[in-house]
mmCIF file of C-alpha atoms in Angstrom:
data_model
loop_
_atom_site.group_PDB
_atom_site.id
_atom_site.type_symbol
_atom_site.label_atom_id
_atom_site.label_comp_id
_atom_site.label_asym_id
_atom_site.label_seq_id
_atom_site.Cartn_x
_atom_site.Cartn_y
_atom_site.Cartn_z
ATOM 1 C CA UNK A 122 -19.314 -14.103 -2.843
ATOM 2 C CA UNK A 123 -17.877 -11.479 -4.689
ATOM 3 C CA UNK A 124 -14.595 -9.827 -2.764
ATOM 4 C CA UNK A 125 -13.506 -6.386 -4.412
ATOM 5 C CA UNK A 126 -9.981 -5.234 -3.416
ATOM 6 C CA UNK A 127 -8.453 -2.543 -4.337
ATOM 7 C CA UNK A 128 -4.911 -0.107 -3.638
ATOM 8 C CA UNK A 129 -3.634 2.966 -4.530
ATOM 9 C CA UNK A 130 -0.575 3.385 -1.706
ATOM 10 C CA UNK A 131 1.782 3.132 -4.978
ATOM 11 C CA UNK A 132 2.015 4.374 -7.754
ATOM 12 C CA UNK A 133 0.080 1.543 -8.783
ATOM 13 C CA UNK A 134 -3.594 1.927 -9.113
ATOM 14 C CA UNK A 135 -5.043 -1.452 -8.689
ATOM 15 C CA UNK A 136 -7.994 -3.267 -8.522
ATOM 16 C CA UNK A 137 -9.375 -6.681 -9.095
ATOM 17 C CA UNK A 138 -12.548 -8.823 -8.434
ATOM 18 C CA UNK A 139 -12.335 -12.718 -6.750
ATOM 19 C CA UNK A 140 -15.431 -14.749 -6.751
ATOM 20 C CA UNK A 141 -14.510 -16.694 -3.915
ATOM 21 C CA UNK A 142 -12.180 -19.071 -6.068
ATOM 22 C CA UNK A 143 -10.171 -17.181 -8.550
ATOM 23 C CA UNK A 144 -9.224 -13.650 -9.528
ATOM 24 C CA UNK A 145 -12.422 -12.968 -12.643
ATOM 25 C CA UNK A 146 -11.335 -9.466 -13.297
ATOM 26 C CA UNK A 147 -8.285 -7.043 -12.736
ATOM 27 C CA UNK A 148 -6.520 -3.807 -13.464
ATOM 28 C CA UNK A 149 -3.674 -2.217 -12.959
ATOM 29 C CA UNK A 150 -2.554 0.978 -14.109
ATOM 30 C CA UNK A 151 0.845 2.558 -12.900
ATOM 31 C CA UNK A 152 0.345 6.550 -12.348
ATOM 32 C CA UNK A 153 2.196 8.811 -10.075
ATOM 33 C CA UNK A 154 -0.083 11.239 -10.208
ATOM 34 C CA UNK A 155 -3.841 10.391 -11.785
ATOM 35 C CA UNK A 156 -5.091 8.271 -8.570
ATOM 36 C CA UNK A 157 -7.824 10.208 -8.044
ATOM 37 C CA UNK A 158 -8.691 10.076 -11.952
ATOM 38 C CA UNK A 159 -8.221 6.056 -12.707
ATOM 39 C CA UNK A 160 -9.706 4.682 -9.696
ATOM 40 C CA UNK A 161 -13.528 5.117 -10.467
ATOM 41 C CA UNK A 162 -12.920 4.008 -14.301
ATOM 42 C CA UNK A 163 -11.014 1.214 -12.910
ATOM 43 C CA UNK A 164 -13.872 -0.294 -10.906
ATOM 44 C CA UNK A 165 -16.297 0.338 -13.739
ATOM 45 C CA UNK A 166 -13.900 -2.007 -15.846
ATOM 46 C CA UNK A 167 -13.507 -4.739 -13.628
ATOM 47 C CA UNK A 168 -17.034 -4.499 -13.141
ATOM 48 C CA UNK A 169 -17.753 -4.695 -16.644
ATOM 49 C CA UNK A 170 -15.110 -7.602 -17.293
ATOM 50 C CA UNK A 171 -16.522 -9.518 -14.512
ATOM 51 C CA UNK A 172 -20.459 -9.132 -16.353
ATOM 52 C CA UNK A 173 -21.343 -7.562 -12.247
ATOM 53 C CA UNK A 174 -22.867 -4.892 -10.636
ATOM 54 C CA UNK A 175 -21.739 -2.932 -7.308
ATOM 55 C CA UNK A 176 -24.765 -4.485 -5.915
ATOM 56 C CA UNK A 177 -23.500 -7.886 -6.399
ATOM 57 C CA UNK A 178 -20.103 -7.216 -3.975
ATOM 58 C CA UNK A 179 -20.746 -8.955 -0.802
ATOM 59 C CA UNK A 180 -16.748 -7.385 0.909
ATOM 60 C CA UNK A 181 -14.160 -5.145 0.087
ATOM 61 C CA UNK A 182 -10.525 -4.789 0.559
ATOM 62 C CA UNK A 183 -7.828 -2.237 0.593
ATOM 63 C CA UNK A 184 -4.502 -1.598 1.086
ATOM 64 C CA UNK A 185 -3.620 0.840 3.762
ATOM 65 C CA UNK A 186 -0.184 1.519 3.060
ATOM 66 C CA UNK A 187 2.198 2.398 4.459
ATOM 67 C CA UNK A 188 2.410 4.833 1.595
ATOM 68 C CA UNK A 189 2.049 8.338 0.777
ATOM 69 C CA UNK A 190 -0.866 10.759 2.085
ATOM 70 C CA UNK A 191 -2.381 11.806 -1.001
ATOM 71 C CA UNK A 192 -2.827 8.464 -3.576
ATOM 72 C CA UNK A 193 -3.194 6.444 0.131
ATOM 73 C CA UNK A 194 -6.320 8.375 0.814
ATOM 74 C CA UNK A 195 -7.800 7.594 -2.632
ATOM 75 C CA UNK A 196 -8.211 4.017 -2.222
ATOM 76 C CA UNK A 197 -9.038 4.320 1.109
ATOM 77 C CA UNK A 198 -12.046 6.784 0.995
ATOM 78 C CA UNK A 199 -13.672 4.862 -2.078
ATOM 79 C CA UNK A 200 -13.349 1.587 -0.195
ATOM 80 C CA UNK A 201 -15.036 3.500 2.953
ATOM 81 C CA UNK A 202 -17.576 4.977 0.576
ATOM 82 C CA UNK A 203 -18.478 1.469 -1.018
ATOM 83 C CA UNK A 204 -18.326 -0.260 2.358
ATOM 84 C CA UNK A 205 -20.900 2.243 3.572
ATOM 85 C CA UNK A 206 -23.295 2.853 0.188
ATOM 86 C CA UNK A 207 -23.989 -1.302 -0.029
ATOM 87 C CA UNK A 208 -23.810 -1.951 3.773
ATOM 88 C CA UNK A 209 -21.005 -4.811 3.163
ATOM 89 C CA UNK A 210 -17.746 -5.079 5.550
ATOM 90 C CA UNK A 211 -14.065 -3.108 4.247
ATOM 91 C CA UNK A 212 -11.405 -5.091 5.560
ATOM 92 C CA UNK A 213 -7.522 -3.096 5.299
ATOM 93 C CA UNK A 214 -4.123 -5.076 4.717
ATOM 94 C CA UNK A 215 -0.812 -3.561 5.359
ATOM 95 C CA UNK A 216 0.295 -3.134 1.571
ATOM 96 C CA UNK A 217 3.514 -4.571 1.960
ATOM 97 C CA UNK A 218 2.046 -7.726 3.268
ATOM 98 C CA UNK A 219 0.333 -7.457 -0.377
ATOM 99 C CA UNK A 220 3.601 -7.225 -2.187
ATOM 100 C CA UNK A 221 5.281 -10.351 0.543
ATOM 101 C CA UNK A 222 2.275 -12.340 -1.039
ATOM 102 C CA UNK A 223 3.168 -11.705 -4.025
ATOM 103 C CA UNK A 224 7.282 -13.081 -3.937
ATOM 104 C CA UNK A 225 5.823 -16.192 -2.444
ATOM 105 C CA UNK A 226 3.243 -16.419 -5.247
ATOM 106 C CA UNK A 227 6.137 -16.205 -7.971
ATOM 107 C CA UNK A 228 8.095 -17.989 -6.165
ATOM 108 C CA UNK A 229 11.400 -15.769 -6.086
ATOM 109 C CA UNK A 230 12.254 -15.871 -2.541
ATOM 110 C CA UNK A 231 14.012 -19.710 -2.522
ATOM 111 C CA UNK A 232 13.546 -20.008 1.170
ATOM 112 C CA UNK A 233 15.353 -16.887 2.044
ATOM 113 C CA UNK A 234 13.798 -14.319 4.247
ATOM 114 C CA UNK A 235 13.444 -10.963 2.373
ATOM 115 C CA UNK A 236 12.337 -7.174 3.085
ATOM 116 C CA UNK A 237 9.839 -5.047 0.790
ATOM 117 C CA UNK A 238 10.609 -2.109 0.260
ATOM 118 C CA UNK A 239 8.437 1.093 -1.583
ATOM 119 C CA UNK A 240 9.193 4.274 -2.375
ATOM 120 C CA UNK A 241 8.760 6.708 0.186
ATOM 121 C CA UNK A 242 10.334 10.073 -1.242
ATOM 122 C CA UNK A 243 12.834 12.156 0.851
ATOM 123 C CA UNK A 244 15.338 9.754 -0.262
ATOM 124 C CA UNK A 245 13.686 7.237 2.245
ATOM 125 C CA UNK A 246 11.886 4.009 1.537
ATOM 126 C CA UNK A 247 8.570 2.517 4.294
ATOM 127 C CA UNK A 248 10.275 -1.008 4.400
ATOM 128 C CA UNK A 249 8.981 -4.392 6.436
ATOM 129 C CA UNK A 250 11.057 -7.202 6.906
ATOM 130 C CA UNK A 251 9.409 -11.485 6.286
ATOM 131 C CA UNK A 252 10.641 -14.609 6.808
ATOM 132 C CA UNK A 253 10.639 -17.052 4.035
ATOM 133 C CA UNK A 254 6.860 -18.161 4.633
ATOM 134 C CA UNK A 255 6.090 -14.479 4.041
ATOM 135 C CA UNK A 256 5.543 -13.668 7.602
ATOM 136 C CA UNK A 257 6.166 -10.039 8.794
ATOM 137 C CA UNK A 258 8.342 -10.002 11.953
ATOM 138 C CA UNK A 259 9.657 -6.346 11.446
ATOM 139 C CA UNK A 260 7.954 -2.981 10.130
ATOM 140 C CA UNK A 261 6.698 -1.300 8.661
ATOM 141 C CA UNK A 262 9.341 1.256 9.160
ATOM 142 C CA UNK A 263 10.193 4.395 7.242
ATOM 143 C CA UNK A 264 14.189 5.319 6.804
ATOM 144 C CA UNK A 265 17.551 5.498 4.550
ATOM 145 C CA UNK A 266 17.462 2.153 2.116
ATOM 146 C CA UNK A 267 20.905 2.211 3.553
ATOM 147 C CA UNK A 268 20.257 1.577 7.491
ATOM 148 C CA UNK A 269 17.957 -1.495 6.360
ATOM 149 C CA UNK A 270 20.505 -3.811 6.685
ATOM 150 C CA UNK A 271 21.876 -2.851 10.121
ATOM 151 C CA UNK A 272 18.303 -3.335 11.475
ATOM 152 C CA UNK A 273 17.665 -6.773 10.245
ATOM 153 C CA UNK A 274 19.420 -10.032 10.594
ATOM 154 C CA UNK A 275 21.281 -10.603 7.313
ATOM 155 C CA UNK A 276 20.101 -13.707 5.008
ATOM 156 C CA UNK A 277 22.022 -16.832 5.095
ATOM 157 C CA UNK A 278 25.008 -16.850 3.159
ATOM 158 C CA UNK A 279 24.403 -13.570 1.712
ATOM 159 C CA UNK A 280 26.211 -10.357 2.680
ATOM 160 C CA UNK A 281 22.985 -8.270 2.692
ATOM 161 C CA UNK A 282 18.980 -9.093 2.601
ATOM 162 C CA UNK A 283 17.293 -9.606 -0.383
ATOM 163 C CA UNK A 284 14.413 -6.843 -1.431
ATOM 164 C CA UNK A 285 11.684 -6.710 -3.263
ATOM 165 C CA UNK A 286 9.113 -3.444 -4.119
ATOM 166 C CA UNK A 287 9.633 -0.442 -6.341
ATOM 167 C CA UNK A 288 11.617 0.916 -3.075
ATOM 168 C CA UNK A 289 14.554 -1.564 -3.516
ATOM 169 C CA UNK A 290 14.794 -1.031 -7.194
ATOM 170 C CA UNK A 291 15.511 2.788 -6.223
ATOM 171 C CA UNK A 292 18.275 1.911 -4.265
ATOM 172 C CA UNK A 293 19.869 -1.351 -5.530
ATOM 173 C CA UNK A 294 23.099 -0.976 -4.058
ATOM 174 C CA UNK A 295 21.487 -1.437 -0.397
ATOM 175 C CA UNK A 296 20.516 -4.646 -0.914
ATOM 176 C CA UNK A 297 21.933 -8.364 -2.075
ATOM 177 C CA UNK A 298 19.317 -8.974 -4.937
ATOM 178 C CA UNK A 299 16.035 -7.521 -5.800
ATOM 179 C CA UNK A 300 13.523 -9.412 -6.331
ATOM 180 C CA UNK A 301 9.778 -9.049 -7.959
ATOM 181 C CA UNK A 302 6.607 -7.922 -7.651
ATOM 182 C CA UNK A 303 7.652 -3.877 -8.149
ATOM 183 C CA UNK A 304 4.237 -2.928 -6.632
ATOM 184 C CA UNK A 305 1.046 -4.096 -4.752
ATOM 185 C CA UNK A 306 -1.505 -5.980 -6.920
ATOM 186 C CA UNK A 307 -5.252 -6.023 -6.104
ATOM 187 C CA UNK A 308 -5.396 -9.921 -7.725
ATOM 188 C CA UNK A 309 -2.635 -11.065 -4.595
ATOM 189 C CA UNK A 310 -5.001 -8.780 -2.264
ATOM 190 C CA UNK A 311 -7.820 -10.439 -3.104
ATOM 191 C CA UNK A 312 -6.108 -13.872 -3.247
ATOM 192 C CA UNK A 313 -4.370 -13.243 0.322
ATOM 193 C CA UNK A 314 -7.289 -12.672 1.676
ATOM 194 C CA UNK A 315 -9.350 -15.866 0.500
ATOM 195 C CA UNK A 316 -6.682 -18.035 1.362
ATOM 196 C CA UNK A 317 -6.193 -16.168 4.817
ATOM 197 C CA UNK A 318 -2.610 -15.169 3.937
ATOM 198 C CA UNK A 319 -2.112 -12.282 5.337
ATOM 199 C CA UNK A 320 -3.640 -10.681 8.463
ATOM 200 C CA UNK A 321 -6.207 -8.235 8.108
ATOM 201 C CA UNK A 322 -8.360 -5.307 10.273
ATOM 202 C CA UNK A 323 -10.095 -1.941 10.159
ATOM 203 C CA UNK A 324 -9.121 0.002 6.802
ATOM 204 C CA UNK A 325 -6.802 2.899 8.453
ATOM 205 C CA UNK A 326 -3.997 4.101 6.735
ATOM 206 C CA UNK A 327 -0.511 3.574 7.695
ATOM 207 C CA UNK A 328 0.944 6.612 7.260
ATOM 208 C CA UNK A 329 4.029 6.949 9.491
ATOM 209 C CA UNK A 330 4.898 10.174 8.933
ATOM 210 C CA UNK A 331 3.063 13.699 8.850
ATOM 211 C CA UNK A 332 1.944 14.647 5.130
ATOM 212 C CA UNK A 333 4.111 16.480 3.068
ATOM 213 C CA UNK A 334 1.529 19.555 2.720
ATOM 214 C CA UNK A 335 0.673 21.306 6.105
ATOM 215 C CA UNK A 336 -2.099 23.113 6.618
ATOM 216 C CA UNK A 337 -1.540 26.893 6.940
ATOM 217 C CA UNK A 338 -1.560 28.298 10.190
ATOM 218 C CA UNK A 339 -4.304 30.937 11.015
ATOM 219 C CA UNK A 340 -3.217 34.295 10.134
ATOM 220 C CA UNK A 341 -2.262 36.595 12.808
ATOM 221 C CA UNK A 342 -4.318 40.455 12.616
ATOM 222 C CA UNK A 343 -2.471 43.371 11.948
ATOM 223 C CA UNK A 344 -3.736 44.230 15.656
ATOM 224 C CA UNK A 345 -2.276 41.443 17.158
ATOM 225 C CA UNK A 346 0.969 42.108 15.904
ATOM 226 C CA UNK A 347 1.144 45.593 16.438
ATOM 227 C CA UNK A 348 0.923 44.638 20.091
ATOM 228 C CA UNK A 349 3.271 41.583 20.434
ATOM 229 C CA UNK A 350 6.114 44.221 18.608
ATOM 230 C CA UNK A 351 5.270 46.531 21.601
#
């Protein structure tokens, strides 16, 4: 088998290859605003590092955020496009689920539940709350970094929950400790996924919130106005 997985709900544009028993090629390449731009050359270099051709994928994944509307939609519509072009099944993963995979891989979380927590503008963070074995019972959830706490139980011992994601490092002072990965990483995606980690399902994107451009709204004739004004 060869799984390719793949996310772009970050900042983070990541993508890796897993041949069914380790991680063979990966990339990562942190970007605000080139998502659209690193992607394809991304995939051409894990390709390349791997010695493999598209043909050879037999699955992708991707993560479906939460995250915001324009870099989401990147990852998403080249996994789609893949999925469809070689006939192969796209499987989506809540990115933060991605990220929880990651503190258990690292080992960081000591037995202590934890929240993840990315950036989600507006002063706001999309945040999901895991027990220690890196099970989500809560989110994700958009909001203030600073109403976390009063919606999850706090961890043992500690006055606040511990966080990790590029979202708690924004807003430190909302949180206990914070606590790696910063971002989602295609190589825990892929991993996850093998090892039946996380839960998985139809790649849709999590966006919980309308996106920040609107479309215009049609224009109103000269006519038309002319005779709502009388």
């Amino acid at each position: 088998m060869l799984l390719l997985a793949m996310d772009t709900s970050t900042p983070a544009v990541t993508v890796a290859l897993h041949d069914g028993d380790q991680v063979i090629a990966q990339s990562t390449t942190v970007d605000t605003r080139r998502h659209t731009e690193l992607l394809a050359p991304a995939l051409v270099d894990v390709l390349g590092a791997a010695g493999a051709d598209r043909r050879d994928i037999t699955e992708v994944a991707v993560g479906v955020g939460p995250g915001p509307f324009t870099g989401l939609r990147v990852g998403l519509a080249a996994a789609r496009t893949l999925g469809a072009a070689l006939r192969i099944p796209v499987r989506g993963v809540c990115s933060q689920d991605i990220i929880a995979y990651g503190v258990r891989a690292i080992g960081v979380h000591e037995n202590m539940p934890f929240v993840v927590a990315t950036d989600a503008r507006r002063r706001e963070i999309y945040w999901a709350y895991y027990e220690p074995d890196g099970r989500r019972v809560l989110g994700p959830q958009v909001g203030a970094a600073a109403d976390v706490a009063a919606s999850v139980p706090a961890a043992p011992g500690l006055g606040a929950i511990r966080a990790a994601g590029a979202g708690a490092l924004l807003y430190p002072d909302a949180f206990a400790a914070v606590i790696g990965p910063e971002y989602p990483s295609a190589a825990d995606l892929a991993s996850a996924l093998i090892s039946d980690a996380v839960p998985s399902g139809a790649p849709e994107p999590l966006y919980l919130r309308r996106p920040d451009v609107a479309e215009p709204s049609p224009r109103k004739s000269v006519l038309t106005s002319l005779r709502t004004a009388h």
